Structure formats: C-alpha cells, structure tokens
Tab-separated table of N, CA and C in Angstrom:
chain	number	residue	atom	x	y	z
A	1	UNK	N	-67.474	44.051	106.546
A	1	UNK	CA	-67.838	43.497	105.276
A	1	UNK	C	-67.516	44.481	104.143
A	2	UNK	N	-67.688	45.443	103.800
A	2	UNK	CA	-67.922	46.255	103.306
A	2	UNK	C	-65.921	46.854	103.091
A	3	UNK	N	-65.797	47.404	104.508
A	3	UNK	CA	-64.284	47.419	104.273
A	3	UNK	C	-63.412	46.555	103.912
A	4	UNK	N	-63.933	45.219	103.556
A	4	UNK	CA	-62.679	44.645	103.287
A	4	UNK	C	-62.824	44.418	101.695
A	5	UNK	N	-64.066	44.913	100.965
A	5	UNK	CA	-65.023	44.847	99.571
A	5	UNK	C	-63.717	46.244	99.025
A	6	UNK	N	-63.718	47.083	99.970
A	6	UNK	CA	-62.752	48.061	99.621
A	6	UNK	C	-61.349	47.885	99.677
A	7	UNK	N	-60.763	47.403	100.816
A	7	UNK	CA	-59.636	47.030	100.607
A	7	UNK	C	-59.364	46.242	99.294
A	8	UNK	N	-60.158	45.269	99.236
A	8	UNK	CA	-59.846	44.717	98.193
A	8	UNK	C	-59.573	45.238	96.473
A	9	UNK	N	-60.244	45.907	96.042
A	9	UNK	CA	-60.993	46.677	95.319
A	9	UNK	C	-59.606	47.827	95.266
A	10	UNK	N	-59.177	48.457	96.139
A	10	UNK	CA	-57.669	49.051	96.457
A	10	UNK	C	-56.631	48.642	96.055
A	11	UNK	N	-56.616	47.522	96.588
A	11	UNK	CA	-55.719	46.794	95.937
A	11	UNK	C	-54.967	46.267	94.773
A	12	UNK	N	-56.531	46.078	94.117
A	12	UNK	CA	-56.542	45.786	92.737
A	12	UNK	C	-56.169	46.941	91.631
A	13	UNK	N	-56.580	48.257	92.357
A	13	UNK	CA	-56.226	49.302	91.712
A	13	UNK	C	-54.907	49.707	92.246
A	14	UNK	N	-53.906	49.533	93.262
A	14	UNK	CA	-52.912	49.617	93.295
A	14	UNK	C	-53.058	51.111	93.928
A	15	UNK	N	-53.945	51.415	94.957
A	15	UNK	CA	-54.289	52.669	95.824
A	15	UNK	C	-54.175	52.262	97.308
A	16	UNK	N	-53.555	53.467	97.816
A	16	UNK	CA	-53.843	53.430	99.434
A	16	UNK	C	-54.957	53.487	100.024
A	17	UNK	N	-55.507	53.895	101.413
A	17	UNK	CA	-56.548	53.668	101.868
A	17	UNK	C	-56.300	55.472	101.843
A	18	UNK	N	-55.022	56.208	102.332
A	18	UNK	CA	-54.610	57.307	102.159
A	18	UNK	C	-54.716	58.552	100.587
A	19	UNK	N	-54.464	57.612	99.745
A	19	UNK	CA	-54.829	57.944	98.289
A	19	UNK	C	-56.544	58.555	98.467
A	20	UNK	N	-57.175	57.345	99.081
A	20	UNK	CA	-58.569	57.105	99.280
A	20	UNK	C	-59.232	58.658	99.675
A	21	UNK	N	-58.866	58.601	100.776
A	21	UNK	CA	-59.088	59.636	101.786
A	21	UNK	C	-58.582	61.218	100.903
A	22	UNK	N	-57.807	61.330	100.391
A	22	UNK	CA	-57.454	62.600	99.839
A	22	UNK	C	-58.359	62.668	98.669
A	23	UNK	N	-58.562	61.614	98.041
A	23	UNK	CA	-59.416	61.837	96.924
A	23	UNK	C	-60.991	62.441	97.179
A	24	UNK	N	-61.431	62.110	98.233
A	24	UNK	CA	-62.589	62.035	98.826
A	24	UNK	C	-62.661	63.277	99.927
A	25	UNK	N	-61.682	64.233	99.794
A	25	UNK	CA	-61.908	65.223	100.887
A	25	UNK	C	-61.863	65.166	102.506
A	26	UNK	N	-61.800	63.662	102.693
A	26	UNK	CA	-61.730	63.280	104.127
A	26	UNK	C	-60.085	63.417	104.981
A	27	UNK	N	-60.707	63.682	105.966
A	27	UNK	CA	-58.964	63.455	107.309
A	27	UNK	C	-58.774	61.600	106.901
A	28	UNK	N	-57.463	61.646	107.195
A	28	UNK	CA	-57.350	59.889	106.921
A	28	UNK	C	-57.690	59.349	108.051
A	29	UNK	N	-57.792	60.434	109.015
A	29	UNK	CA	-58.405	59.087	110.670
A	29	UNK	C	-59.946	58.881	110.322
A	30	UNK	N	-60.737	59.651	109.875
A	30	UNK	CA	-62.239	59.504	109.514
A	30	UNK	C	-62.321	58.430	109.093
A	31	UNK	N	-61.367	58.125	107.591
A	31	UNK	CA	-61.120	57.634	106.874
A	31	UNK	C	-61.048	56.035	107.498
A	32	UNK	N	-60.074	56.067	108.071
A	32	UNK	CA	-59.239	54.718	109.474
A	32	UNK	C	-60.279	54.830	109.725
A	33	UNK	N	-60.810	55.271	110.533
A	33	UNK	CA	-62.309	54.783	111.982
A	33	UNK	C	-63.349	54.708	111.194
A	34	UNK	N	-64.083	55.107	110.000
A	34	UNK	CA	-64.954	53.946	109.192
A	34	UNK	C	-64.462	52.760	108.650
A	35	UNK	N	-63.148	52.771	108.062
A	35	UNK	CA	-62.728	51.090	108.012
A	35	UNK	C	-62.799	50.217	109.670
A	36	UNK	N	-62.493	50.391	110.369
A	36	UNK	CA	-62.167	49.694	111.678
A	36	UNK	C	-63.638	49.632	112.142
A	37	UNK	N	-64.705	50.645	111.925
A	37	UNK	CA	-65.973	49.926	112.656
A	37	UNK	C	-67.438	49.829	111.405
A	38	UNK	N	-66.191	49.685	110.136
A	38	UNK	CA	-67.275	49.054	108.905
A	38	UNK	C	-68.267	50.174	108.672
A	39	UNK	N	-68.136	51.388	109.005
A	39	UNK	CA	-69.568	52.140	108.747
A	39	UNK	C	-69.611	53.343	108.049
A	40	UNK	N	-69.961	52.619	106.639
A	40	UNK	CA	-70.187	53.391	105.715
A	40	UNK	C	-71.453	53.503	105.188
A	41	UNK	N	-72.045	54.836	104.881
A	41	UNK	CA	-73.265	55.254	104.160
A	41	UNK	C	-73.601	54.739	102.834
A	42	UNK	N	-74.405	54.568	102.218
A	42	UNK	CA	-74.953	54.125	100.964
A	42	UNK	C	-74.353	55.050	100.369
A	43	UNK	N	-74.281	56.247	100.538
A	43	UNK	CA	-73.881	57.626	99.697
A	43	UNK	C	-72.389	57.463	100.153
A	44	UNK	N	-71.917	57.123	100.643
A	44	UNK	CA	-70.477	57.402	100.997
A	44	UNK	C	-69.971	56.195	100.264
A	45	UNK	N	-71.188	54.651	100.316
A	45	UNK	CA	-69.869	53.859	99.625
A	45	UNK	C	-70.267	54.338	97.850
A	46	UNK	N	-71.211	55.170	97.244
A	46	UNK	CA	-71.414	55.521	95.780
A	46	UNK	C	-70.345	56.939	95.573
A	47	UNK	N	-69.960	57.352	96.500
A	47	UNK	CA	-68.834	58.490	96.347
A	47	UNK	C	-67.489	57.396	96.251
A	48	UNK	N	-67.090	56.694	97.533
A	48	UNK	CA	-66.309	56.190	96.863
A	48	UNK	C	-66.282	54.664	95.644
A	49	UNK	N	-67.165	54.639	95.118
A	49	UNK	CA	-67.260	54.014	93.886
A	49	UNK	C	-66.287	54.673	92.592
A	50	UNK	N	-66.973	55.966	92.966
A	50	UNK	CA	-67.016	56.817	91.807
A	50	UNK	C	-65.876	57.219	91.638
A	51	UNK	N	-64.808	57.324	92.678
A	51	UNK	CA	-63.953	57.751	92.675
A	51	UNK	C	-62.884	56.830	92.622
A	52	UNK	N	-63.309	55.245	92.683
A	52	UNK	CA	-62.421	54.031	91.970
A	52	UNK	C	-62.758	53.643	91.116
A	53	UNK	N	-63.910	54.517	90.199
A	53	UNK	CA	-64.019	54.088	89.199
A	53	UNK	C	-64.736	52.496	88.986
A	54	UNK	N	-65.790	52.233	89.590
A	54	UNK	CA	-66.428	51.423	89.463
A	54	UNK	C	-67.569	51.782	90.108
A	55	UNK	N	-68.912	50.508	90.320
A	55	UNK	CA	-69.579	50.772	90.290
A	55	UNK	C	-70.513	50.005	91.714
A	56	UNK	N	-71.243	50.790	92.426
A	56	UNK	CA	-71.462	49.787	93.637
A	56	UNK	C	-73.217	49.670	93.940
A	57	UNK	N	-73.215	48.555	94.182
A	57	UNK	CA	-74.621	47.641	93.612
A	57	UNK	C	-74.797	47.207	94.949
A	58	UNK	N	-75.857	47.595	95.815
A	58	UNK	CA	-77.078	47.232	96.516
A	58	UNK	C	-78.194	46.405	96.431
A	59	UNK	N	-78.183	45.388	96.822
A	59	UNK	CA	-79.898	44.931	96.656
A	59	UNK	C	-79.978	43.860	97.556
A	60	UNK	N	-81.310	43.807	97.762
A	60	UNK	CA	-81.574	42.379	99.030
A	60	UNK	C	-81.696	41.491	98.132
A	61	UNK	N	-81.228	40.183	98.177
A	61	UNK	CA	-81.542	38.666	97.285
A	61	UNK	C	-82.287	38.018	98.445
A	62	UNK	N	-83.785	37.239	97.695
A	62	UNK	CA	-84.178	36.305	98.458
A	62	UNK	C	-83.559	35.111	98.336
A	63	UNK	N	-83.025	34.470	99.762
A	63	UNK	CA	-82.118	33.107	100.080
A	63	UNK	C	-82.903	31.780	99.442
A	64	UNK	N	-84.452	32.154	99.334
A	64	UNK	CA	-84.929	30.726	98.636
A	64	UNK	C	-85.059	30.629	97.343
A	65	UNK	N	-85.315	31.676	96.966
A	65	UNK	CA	-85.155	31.762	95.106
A	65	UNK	C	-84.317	32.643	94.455
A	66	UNK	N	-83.582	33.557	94.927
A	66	UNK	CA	-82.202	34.313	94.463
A	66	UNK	C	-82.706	35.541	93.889
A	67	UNK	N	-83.812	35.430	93.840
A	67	UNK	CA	-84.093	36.982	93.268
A	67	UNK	C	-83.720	38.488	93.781
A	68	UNK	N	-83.398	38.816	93.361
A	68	UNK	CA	-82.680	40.452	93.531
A	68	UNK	C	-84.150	41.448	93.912
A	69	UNK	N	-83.475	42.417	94.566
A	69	UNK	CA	-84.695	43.411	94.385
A	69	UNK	C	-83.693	44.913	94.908
C-alpha cells in the first residue's frame, strides 16, 4: 500500500526509486526489500516525505462517520 503511494508520488516527481535511496542515505537493496515487503516506519515514510518534498498524513477515519483522528 504504502509503496505504491510512493511509487506513485516518484513518478510524479520524475525520480527513481534509486534517486530515492541516495537521497536518504540508504543501500538501494534496503531500499528494494522495503518496497517488495511494504515495510516502512512512520519515521521512515516522514523522512521520505521530506525529502519529496511533500507531506505525509496518518490518521485512523471512522468507516461510519468519516471522522479523522
């Protein structure tokens, strides 16, 4: 879920997943094997926010009335 929020998001900025990874101090296989098993940290996906320059938003919505929290 999450990796493909990024891919996408990559895309749009016209960046590699490799770009990604250098920007961020990481090996690009680290890099590869959290895309392939989706597992990224709260802090890892606000590092790479920051570093595409946008902004990444967390919250549970309740399904019967939509409220955010």
């Amino acid at each position: 879920m999450m990796s493909e929020k990024i891919r996408l998001v990559l895309a749009k900025k016209n960046k590699s997943k490799s770009w990604l990874a250098e920007q961020l101090n990481w090996s690009a296989s680290n890099l590869y094997n959290k895309f392939k098993r989706d597992n990224f940290s709260e802090k890892e996906l606000v590092e790479i926010a920051r570093v595409l320059d946008c902004t990444f938003e967390a919250s549970f919505v309740l399904n019967d009335s939509g409220e955010r929290f």
